[in-house]
mmCIF file of C-alpha atoms in Angstrom:
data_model
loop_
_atom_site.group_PDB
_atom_site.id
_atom_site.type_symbol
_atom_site.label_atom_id
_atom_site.label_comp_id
_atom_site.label_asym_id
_atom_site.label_seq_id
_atom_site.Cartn_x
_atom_site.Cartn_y
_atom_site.Cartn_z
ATOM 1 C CA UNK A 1 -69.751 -81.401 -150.078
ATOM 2 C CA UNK A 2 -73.074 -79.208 -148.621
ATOM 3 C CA UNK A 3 -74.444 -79.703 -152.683
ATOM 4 C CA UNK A 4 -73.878 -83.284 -153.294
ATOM 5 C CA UNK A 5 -74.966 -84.340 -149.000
ATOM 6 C CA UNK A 6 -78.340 -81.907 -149.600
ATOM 7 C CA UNK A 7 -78.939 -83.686 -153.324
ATOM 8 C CA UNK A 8 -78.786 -87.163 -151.137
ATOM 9 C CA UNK A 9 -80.727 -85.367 -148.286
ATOM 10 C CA UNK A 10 -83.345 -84.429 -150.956
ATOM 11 C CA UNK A 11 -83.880 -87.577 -152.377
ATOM 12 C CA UNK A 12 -84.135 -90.010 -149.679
ATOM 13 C CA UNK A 13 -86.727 -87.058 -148.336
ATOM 14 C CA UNK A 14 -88.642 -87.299 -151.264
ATOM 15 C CA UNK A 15 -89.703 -90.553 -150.316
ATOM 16 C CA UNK A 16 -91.103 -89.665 -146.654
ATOM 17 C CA UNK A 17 -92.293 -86.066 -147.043
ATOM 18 C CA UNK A 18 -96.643 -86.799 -147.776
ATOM 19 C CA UNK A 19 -96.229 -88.908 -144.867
ATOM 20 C CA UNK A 20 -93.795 -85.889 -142.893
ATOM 21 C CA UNK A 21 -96.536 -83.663 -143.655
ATOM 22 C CA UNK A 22 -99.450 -85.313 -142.928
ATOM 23 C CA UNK A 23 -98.318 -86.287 -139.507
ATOM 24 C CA UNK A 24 -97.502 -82.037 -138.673
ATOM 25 C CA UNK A 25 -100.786 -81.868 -139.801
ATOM 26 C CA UNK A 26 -102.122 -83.959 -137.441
ATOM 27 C CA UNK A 27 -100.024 -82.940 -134.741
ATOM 28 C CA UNK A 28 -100.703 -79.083 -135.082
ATOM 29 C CA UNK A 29 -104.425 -78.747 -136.770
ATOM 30 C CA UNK A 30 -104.262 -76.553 -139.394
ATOM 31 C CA UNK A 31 -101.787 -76.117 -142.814
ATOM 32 C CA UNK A 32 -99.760 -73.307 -142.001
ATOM 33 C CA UNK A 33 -98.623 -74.537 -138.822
ATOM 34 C CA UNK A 34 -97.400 -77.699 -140.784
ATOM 35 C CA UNK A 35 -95.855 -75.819 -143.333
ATOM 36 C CA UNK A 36 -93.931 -74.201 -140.319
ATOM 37 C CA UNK A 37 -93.443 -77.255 -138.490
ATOM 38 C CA UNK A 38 -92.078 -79.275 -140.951
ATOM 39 C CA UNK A 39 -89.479 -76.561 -142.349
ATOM 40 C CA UNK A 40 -88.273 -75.987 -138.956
ATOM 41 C CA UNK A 41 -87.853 -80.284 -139.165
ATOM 42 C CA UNK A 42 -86.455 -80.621 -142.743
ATOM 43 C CA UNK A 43 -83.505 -77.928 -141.563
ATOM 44 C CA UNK A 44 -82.952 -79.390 -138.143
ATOM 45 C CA UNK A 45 -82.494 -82.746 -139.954
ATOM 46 C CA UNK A 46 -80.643 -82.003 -142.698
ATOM 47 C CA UNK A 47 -78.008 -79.743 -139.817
ATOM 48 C CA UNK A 48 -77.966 -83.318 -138.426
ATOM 49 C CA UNK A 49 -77.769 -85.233 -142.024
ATOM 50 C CA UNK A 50 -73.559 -85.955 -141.263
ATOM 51 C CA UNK A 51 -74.674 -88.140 -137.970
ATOM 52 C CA UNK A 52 -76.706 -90.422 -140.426
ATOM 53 C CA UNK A 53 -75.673 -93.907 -140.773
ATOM 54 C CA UNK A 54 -76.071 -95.024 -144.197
ATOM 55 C CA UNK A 55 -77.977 -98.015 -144.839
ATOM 56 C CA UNK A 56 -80.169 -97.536 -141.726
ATOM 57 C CA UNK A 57 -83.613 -96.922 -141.671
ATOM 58 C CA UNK A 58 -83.964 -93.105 -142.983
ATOM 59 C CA UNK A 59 -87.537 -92.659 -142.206
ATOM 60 C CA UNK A 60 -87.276 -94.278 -138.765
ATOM 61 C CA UNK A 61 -83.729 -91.489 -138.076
ATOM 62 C CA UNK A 62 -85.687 -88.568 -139.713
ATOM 63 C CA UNK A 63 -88.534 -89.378 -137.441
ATOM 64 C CA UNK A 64 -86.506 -89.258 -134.507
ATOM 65 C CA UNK A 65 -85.449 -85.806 -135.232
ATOM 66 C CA UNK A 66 -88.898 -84.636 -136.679
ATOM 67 C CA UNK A 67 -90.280 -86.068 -133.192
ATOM 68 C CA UNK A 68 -87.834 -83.867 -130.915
ATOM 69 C CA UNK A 69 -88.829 -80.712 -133.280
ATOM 70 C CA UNK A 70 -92.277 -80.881 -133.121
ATOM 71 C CA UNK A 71 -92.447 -81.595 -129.044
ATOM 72 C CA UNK A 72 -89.784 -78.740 -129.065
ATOM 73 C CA UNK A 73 -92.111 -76.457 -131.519
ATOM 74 C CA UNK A 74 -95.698 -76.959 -129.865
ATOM 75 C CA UNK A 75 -93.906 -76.448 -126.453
ATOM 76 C CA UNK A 76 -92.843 -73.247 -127.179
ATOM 77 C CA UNK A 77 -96.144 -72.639 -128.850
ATOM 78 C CA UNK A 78 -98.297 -74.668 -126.733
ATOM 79 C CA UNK A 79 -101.802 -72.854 -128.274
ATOM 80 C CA UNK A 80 -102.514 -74.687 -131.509
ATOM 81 C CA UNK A 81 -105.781 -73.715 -132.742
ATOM 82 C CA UNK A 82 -108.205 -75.707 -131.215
ATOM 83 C CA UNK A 83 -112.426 -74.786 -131.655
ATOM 84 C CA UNK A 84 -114.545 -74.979 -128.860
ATOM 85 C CA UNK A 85 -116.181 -78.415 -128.604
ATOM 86 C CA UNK A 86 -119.126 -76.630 -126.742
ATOM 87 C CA UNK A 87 -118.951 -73.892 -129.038
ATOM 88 C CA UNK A 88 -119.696 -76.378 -132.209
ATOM 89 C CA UNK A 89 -122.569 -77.905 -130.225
ATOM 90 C CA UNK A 90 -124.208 -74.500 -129.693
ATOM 91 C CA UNK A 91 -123.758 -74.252 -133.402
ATOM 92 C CA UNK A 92 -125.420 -77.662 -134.086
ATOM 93 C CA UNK A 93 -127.769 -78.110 -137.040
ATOM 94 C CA UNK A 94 -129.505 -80.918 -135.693
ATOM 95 C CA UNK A 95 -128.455 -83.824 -137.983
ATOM 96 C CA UNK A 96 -128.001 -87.280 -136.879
ATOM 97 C CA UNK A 97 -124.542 -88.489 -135.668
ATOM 98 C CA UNK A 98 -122.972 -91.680 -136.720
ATOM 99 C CA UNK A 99 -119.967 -93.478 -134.666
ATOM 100 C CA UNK A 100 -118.808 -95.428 -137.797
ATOM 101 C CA UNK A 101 -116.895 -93.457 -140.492
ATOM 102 C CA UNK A 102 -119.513 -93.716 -143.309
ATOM 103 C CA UNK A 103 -118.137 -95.165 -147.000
ATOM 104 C CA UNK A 104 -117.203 -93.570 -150.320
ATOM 105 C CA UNK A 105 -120.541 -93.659 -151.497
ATOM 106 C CA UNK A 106 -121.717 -91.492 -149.196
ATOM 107 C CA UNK A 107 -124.519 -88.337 -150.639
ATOM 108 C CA UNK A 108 -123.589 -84.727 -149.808
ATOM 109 C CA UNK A 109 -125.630 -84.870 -146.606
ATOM 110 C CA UNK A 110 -123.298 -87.688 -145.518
ATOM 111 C CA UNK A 111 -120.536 -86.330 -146.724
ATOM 112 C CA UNK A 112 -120.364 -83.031 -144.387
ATOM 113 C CA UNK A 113 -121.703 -85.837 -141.518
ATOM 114 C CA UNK A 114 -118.399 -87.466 -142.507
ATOM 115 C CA UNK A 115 -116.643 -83.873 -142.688
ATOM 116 C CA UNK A 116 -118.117 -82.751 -139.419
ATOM 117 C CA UNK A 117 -116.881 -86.049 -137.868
ATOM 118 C CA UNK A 118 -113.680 -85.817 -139.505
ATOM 119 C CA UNK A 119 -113.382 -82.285 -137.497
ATOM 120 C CA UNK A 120 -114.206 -83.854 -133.980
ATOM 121 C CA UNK A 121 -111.674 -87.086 -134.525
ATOM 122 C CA UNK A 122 -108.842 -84.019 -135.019
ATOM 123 C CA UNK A 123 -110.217 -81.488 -131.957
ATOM 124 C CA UNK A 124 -109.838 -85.119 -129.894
ATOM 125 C CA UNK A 125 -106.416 -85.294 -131.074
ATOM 126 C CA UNK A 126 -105.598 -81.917 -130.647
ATOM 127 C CA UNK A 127 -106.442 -82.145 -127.278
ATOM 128 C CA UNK A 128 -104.637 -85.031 -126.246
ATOM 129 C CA UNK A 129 -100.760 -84.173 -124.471
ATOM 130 C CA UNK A 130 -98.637 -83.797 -127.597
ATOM 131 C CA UNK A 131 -96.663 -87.146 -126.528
ATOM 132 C CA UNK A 132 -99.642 -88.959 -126.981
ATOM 133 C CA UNK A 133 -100.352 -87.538 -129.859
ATOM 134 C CA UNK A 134 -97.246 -88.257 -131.609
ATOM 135 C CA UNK A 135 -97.720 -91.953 -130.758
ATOM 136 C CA UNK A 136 -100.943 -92.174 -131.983
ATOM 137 C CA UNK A 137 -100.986 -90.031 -135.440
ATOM 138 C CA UNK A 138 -97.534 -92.471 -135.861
ATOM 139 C CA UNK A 139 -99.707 -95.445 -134.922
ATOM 140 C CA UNK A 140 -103.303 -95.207 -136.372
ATOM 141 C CA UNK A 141 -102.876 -92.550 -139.142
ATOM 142 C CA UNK A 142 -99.089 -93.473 -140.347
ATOM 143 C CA UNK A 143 -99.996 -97.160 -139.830
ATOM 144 C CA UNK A 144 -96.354 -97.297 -137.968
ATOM 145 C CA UNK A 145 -95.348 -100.649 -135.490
ATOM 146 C CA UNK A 146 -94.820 -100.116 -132.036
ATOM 147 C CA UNK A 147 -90.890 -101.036 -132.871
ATOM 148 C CA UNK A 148 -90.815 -98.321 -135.345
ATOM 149 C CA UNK A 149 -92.504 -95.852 -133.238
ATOM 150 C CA UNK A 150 -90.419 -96.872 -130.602
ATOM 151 C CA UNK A 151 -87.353 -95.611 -132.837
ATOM 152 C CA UNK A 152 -88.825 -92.939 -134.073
ATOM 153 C CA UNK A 153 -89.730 -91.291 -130.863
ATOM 154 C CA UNK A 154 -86.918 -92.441 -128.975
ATOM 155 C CA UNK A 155 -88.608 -94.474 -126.779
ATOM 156 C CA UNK A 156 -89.086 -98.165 -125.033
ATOM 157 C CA UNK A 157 -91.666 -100.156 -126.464
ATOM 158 C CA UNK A 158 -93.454 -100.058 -122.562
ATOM 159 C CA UNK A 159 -93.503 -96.758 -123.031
ATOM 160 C CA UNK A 160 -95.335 -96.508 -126.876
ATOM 161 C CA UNK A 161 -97.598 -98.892 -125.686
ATOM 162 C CA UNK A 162 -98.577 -97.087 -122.696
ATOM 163 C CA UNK A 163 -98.732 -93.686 -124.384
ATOM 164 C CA UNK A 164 -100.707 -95.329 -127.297
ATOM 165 C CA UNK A 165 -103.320 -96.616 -124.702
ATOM 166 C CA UNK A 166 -103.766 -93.977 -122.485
ATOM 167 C CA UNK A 167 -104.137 -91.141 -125.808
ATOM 168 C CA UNK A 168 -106.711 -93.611 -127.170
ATOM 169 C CA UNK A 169 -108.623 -93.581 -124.169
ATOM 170 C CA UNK A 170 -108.924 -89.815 -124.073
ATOM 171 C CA UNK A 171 -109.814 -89.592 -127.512
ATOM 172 C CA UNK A 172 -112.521 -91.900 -126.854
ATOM 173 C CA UNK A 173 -114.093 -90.235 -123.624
ATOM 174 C CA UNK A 174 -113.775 -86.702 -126.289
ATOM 175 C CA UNK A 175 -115.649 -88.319 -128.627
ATOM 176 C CA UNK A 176 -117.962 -89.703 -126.039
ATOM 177 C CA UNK A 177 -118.536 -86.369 -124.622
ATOM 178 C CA UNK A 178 -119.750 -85.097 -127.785
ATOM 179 C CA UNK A 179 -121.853 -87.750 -129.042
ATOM 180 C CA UNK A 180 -123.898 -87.989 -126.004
ATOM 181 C CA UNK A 181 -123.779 -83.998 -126.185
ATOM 182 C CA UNK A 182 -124.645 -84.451 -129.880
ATOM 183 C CA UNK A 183 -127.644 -87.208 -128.601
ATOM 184 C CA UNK A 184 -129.115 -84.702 -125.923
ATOM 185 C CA UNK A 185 -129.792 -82.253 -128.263
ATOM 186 C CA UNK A 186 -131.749 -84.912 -130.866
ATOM 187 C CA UNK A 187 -133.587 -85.604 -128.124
ATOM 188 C CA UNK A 188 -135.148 -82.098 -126.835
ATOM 189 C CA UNK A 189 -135.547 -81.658 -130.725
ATOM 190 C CA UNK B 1 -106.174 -112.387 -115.548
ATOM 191 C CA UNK B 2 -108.453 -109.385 -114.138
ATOM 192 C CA UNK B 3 -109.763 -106.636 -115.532
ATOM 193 C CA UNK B 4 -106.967 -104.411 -114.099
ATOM 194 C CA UNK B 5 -104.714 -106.479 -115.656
ATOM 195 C CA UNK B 6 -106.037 -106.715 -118.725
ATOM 196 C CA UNK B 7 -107.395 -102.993 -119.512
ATOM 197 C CA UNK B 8 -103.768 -101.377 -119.737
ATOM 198 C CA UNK B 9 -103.240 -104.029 -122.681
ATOM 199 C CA UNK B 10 -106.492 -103.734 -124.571
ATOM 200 C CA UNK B 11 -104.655 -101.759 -127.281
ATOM 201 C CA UNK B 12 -101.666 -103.596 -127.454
ATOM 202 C CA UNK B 13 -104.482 -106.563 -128.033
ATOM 203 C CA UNK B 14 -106.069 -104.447 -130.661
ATOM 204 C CA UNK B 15 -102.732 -103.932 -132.506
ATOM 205 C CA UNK B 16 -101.522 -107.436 -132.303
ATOM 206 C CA UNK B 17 -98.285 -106.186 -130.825
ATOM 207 C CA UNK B 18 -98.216 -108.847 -127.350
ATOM 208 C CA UNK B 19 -96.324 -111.876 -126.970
ATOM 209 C CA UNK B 20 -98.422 -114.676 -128.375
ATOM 210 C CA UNK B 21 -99.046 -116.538 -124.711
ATOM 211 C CA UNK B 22 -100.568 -112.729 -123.785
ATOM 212 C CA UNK B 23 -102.654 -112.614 -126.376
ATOM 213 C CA UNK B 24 -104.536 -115.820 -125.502
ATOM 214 C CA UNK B 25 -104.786 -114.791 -122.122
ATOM 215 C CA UNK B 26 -106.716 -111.751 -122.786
ATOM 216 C CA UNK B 27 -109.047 -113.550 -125.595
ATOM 217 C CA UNK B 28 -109.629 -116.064 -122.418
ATOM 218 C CA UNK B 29 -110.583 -113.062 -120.571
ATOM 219 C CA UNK B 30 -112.706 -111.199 -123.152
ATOM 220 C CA UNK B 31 -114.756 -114.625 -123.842
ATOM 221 C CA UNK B 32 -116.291 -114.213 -119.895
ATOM 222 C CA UNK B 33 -116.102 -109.916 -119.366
ATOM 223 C CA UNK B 34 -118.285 -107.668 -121.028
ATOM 224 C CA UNK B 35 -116.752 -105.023 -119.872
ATOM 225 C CA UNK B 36 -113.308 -105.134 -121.456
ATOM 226 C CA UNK B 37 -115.073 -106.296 -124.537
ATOM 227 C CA UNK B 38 -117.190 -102.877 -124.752
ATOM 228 C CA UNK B 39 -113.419 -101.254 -124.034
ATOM 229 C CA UNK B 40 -112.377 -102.878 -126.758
ATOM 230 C CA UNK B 41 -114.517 -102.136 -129.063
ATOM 231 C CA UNK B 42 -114.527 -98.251 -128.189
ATOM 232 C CA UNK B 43 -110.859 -98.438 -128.948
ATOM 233 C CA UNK B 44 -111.800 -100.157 -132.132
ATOM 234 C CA UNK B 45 -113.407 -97.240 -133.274
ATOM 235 C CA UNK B 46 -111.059 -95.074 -132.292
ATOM 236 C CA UNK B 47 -108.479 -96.256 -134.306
ATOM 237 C CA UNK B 48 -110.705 -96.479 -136.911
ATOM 238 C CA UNK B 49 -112.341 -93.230 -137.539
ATOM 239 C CA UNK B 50 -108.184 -92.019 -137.278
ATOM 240 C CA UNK B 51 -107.451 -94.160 -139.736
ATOM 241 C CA UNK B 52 -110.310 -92.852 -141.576
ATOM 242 C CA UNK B 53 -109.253 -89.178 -141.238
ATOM 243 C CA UNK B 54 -108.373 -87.678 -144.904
ATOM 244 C CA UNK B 55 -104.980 -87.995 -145.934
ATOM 245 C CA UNK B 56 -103.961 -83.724 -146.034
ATOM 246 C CA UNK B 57 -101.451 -83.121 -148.745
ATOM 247 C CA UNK B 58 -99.139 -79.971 -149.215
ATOM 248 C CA UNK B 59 -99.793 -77.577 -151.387
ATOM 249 C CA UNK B 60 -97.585 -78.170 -154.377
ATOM 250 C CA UNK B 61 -95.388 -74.729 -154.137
ATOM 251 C CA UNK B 62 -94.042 -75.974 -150.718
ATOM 252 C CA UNK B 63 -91.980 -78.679 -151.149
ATOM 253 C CA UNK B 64 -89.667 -76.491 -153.590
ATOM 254 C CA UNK B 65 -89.985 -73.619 -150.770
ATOM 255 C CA UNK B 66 -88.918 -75.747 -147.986
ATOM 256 C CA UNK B 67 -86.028 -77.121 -150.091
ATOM 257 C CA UNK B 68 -85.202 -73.478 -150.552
ATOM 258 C CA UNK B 69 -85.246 -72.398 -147.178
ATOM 259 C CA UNK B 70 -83.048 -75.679 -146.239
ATOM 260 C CA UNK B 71 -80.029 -74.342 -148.774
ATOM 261 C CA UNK B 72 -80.579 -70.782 -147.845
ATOM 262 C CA UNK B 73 -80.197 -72.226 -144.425
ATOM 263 C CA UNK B 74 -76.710 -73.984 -145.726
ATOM 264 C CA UNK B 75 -75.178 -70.932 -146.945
ATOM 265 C CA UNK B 76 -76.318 -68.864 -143.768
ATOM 266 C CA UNK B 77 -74.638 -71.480 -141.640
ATOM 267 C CA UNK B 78 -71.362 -71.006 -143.513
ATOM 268 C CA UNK B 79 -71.271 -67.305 -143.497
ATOM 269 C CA UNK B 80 -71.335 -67.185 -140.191
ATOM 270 C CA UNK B 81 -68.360 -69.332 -140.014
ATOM 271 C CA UNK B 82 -66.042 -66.795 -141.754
ATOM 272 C CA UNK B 83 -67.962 -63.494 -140.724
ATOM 273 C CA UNK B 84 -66.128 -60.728 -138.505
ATOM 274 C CA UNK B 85 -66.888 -59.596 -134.875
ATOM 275 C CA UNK B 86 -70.313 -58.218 -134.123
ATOM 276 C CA UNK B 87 -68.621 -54.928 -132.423
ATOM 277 C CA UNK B 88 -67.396 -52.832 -135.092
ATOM 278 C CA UNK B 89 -65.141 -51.539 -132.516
ATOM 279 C CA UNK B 90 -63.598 -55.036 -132.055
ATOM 280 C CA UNK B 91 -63.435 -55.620 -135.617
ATOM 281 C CA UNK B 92 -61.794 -51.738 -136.190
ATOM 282 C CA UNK B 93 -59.328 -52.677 -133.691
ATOM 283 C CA UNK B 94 -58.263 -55.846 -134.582
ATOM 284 C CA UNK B 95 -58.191 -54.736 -138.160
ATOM 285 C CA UNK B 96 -55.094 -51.862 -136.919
ATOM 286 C CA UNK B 97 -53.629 -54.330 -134.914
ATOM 287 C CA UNK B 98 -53.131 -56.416 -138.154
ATOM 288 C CA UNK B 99 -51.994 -53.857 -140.417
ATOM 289 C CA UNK B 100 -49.011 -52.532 -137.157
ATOM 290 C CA UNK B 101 -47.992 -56.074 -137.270
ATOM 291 C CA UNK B 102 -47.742 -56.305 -141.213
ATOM 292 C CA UNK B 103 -45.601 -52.863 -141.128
ATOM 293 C CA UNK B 104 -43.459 -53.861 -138.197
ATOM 294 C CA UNK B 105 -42.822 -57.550 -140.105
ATOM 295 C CA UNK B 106 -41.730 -55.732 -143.746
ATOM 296 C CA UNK B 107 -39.954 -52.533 -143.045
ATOM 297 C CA UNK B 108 -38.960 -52.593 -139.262
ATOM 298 C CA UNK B 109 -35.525 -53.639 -137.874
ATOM 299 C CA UNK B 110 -34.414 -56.984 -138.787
ATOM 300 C CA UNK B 111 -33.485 -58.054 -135.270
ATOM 301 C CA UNK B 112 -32.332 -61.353 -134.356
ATOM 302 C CA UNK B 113 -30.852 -63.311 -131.494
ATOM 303 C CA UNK B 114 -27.121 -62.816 -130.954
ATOM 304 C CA UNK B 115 -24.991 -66.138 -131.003
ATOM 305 C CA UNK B 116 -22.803 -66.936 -128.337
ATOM 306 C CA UNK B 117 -18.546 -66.261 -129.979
ATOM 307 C CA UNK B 118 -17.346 -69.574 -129.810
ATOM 308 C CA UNK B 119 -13.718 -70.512 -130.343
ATOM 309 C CA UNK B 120 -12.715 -71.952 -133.724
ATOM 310 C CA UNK B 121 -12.703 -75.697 -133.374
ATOM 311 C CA UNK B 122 -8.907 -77.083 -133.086
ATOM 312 C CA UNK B 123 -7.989 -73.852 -131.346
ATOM 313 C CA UNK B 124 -7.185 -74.011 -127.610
ATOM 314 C CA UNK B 125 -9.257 -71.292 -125.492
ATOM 315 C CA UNK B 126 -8.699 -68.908 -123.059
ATOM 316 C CA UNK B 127 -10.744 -71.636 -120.687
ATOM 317 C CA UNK B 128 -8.988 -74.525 -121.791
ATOM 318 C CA UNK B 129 -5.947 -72.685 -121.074
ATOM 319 C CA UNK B 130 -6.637 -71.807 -117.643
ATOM 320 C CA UNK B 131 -7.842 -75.017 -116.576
ATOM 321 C CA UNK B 132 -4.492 -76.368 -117.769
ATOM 322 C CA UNK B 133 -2.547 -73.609 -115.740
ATOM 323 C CA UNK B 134 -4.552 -74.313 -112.734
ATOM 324 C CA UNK B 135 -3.663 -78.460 -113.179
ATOM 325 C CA UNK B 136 0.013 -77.757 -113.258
ATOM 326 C CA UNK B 137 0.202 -75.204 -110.479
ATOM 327 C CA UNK B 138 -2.263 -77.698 -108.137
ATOM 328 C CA UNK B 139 0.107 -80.714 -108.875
ATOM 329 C CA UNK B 140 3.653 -78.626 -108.150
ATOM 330 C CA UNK B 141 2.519 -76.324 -105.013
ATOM 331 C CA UNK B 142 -0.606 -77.560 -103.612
ATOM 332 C CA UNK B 143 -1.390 -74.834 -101.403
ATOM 333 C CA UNK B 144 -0.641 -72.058 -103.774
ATOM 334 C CA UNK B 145 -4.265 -71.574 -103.977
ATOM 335 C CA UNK B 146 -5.400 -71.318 -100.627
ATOM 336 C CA UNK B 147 -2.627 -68.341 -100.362
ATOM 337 C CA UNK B 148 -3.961 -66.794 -103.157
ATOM 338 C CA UNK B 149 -7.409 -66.550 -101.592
ATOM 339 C CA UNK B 150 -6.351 -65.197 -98.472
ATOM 340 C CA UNK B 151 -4.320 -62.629 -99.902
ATOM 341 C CA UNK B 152 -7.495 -61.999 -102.037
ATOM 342 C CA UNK B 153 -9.707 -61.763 -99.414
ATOM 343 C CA UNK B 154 -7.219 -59.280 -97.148
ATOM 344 C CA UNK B 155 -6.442 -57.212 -99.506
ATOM 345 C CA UNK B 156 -10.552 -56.756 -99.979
ATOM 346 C CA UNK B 157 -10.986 -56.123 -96.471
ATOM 347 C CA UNK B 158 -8.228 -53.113 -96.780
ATOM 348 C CA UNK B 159 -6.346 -54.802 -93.831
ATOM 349 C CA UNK B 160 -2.337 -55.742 -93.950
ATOM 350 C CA UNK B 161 -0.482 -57.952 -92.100
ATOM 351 C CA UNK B 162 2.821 -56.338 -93.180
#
């Protein structure tokens, strides 16, 4: 019975783990702690596989439970590892910043402009309360509807909304705090 | 619709995700406020450069490991289920108790309830035979009884009327 429900567990997995992953990564930073994160989540859901109602929405349940793990997970271990914002401005090499992610054809110089961006967008997240967070990797990274999300977190659609807004926001003003840092420094150059 | 009104919804705007009637009331808002437009268009960004983020992928020995760990996690789960006490003084104890049991069950006496002797059916007994004693002598002296008592009863108290 455990063999032939983890086989079915496996498969239907199969389908959502890149995405599984690549939200842990964006909720905790850093590979290892998404590693962790998601193992704790695959054995949590599969303890909870028997309360699955087939023919539903499997990524939308396994989100649900994924969602309660990693709130439960990062509050217990509430420091994720997060670098300085001031400390990377101290460490500034004096290049240029663009808002706009730059395109594919981008030289090497652009490139780590595009890495180094890359890094702020995911200290801004990082920083954000995890239940924005959530909402937002589900939203603007996953690409998720506010009705999904809404099932996937377990909560109203005011409430995604809201959430979605209000992380959005802070990113923003994160951002904004380190491109005008990021300008001031040009400038006495 | 003011720009309190409207700011808490900017996103939802962005996303598409308000009832159509809302949505033209903001766009009737943006058209005049360039305020809500800039807030717009910070969000804009937002959304963008984390949509733009690069897409991390696993390194290819986990999946197998974390399928691993999930049966390993399976079997742990169901030897607990059948495992004995933690105390080893419990589980000695409960182990003796078993095996006094077992011994008293095979080779101790066989004891069982005692029936109550109950007359062979058809027979009349010794009860059936009073009663029918006590009828007859009722119907022929009624008060034979009553006598019988009291001479009971004085003969208990060690007193005699002789």
């Amino acid at each position: 019975m455990d063999e032939l429900d983890l086989a079915l567990f496996e498969s239907l997995m199969q389908k959502h783990q890149a995405q599984l992953y690549r939200t842990a990564y964006r909720m905790t930073g850093n590979a290892d702690d998404a590693e962790d994160l998601v193992q704790e989540a695959l054995v949590e859901a599969f303890r909870s596989f028997h309360r699955f109602q087939k023919g539903t929405h499997f990524d939308r349940w396994v989100y649900r439970i994924m969602s309660h793990t990693f709130i439960d997970r990062l509050r217990r271990r509430p420091k994720v590892a997060v670098e300085s914002l001031d400390a990377e401005l101290a460490r500034g090499d004096g290049e240029s910043f663009r808002r706009e992610p730059m395109d594919g054809g981008a030289g090497p110089e652009e490139m780590a402009l595009r890495r180094e961006f890359n890094a702020r967008v995911q200290e801004a997240l990082l920083r954000i309360p995890e239940e924005y967070r959530l909402v937002v990797t589900l939203s603007d990274i996953e690409g998720l509807s506010y009705e999904e999300i809404s099932e996937a977190v377990g909560c109203p659609l005011g409430t995604v909304r809201s959430r979605l807004h209000r992380g959005r926001t802070l990113i923003a003003e994160k951002l904004t705090t380190y491109m005008d840092g990021m300008g001031r420094r040009n400038r006495k150059k | 619709m003011r720009c309190a009104q409207v700011s808490p919804l900017l996103s939802a705007y962005l996303d598409e995700e308000l009832a159509p009637n809302q949505m033209l009331r903001i766009a009737g808002h943006l058209t005049h406020c360039p305020g809500c437009r800039a807030q717009l268009a910070v969000l804009d960004r937002v959304k963008a450069a984390l949509g733009g983020l690069e897409q991390p992928v696993a390194d290819a020995s986990f999946w197998p490991r974390a399928y691993r760990e999930v049966r390993r996690s399976v079997t742990a789960a169901r030897g607990r289920r059948w495992s004995v006490p933690r105390h080893p003084a419990l589980a000695w104890s409960t182990a003796v108790v078993a095996v006094l049991l077992a011994l008293v069950i095979t080779f101790g006496p066989s004891w069982q309830p005692r029936e109550p002797e109950l007359a062979p059916i058809g027979a009349e007994s010794e009860i059936s035979a009073l009663v029918r004693e006590h009828a007859k002598l009722r119907a022929s002296t009624p008060f034979a009884e009553e006598g019988r008592v009291g001479y009971i009863l004085t003969e208990a108290e060690g007193e005699s009327y002789e």
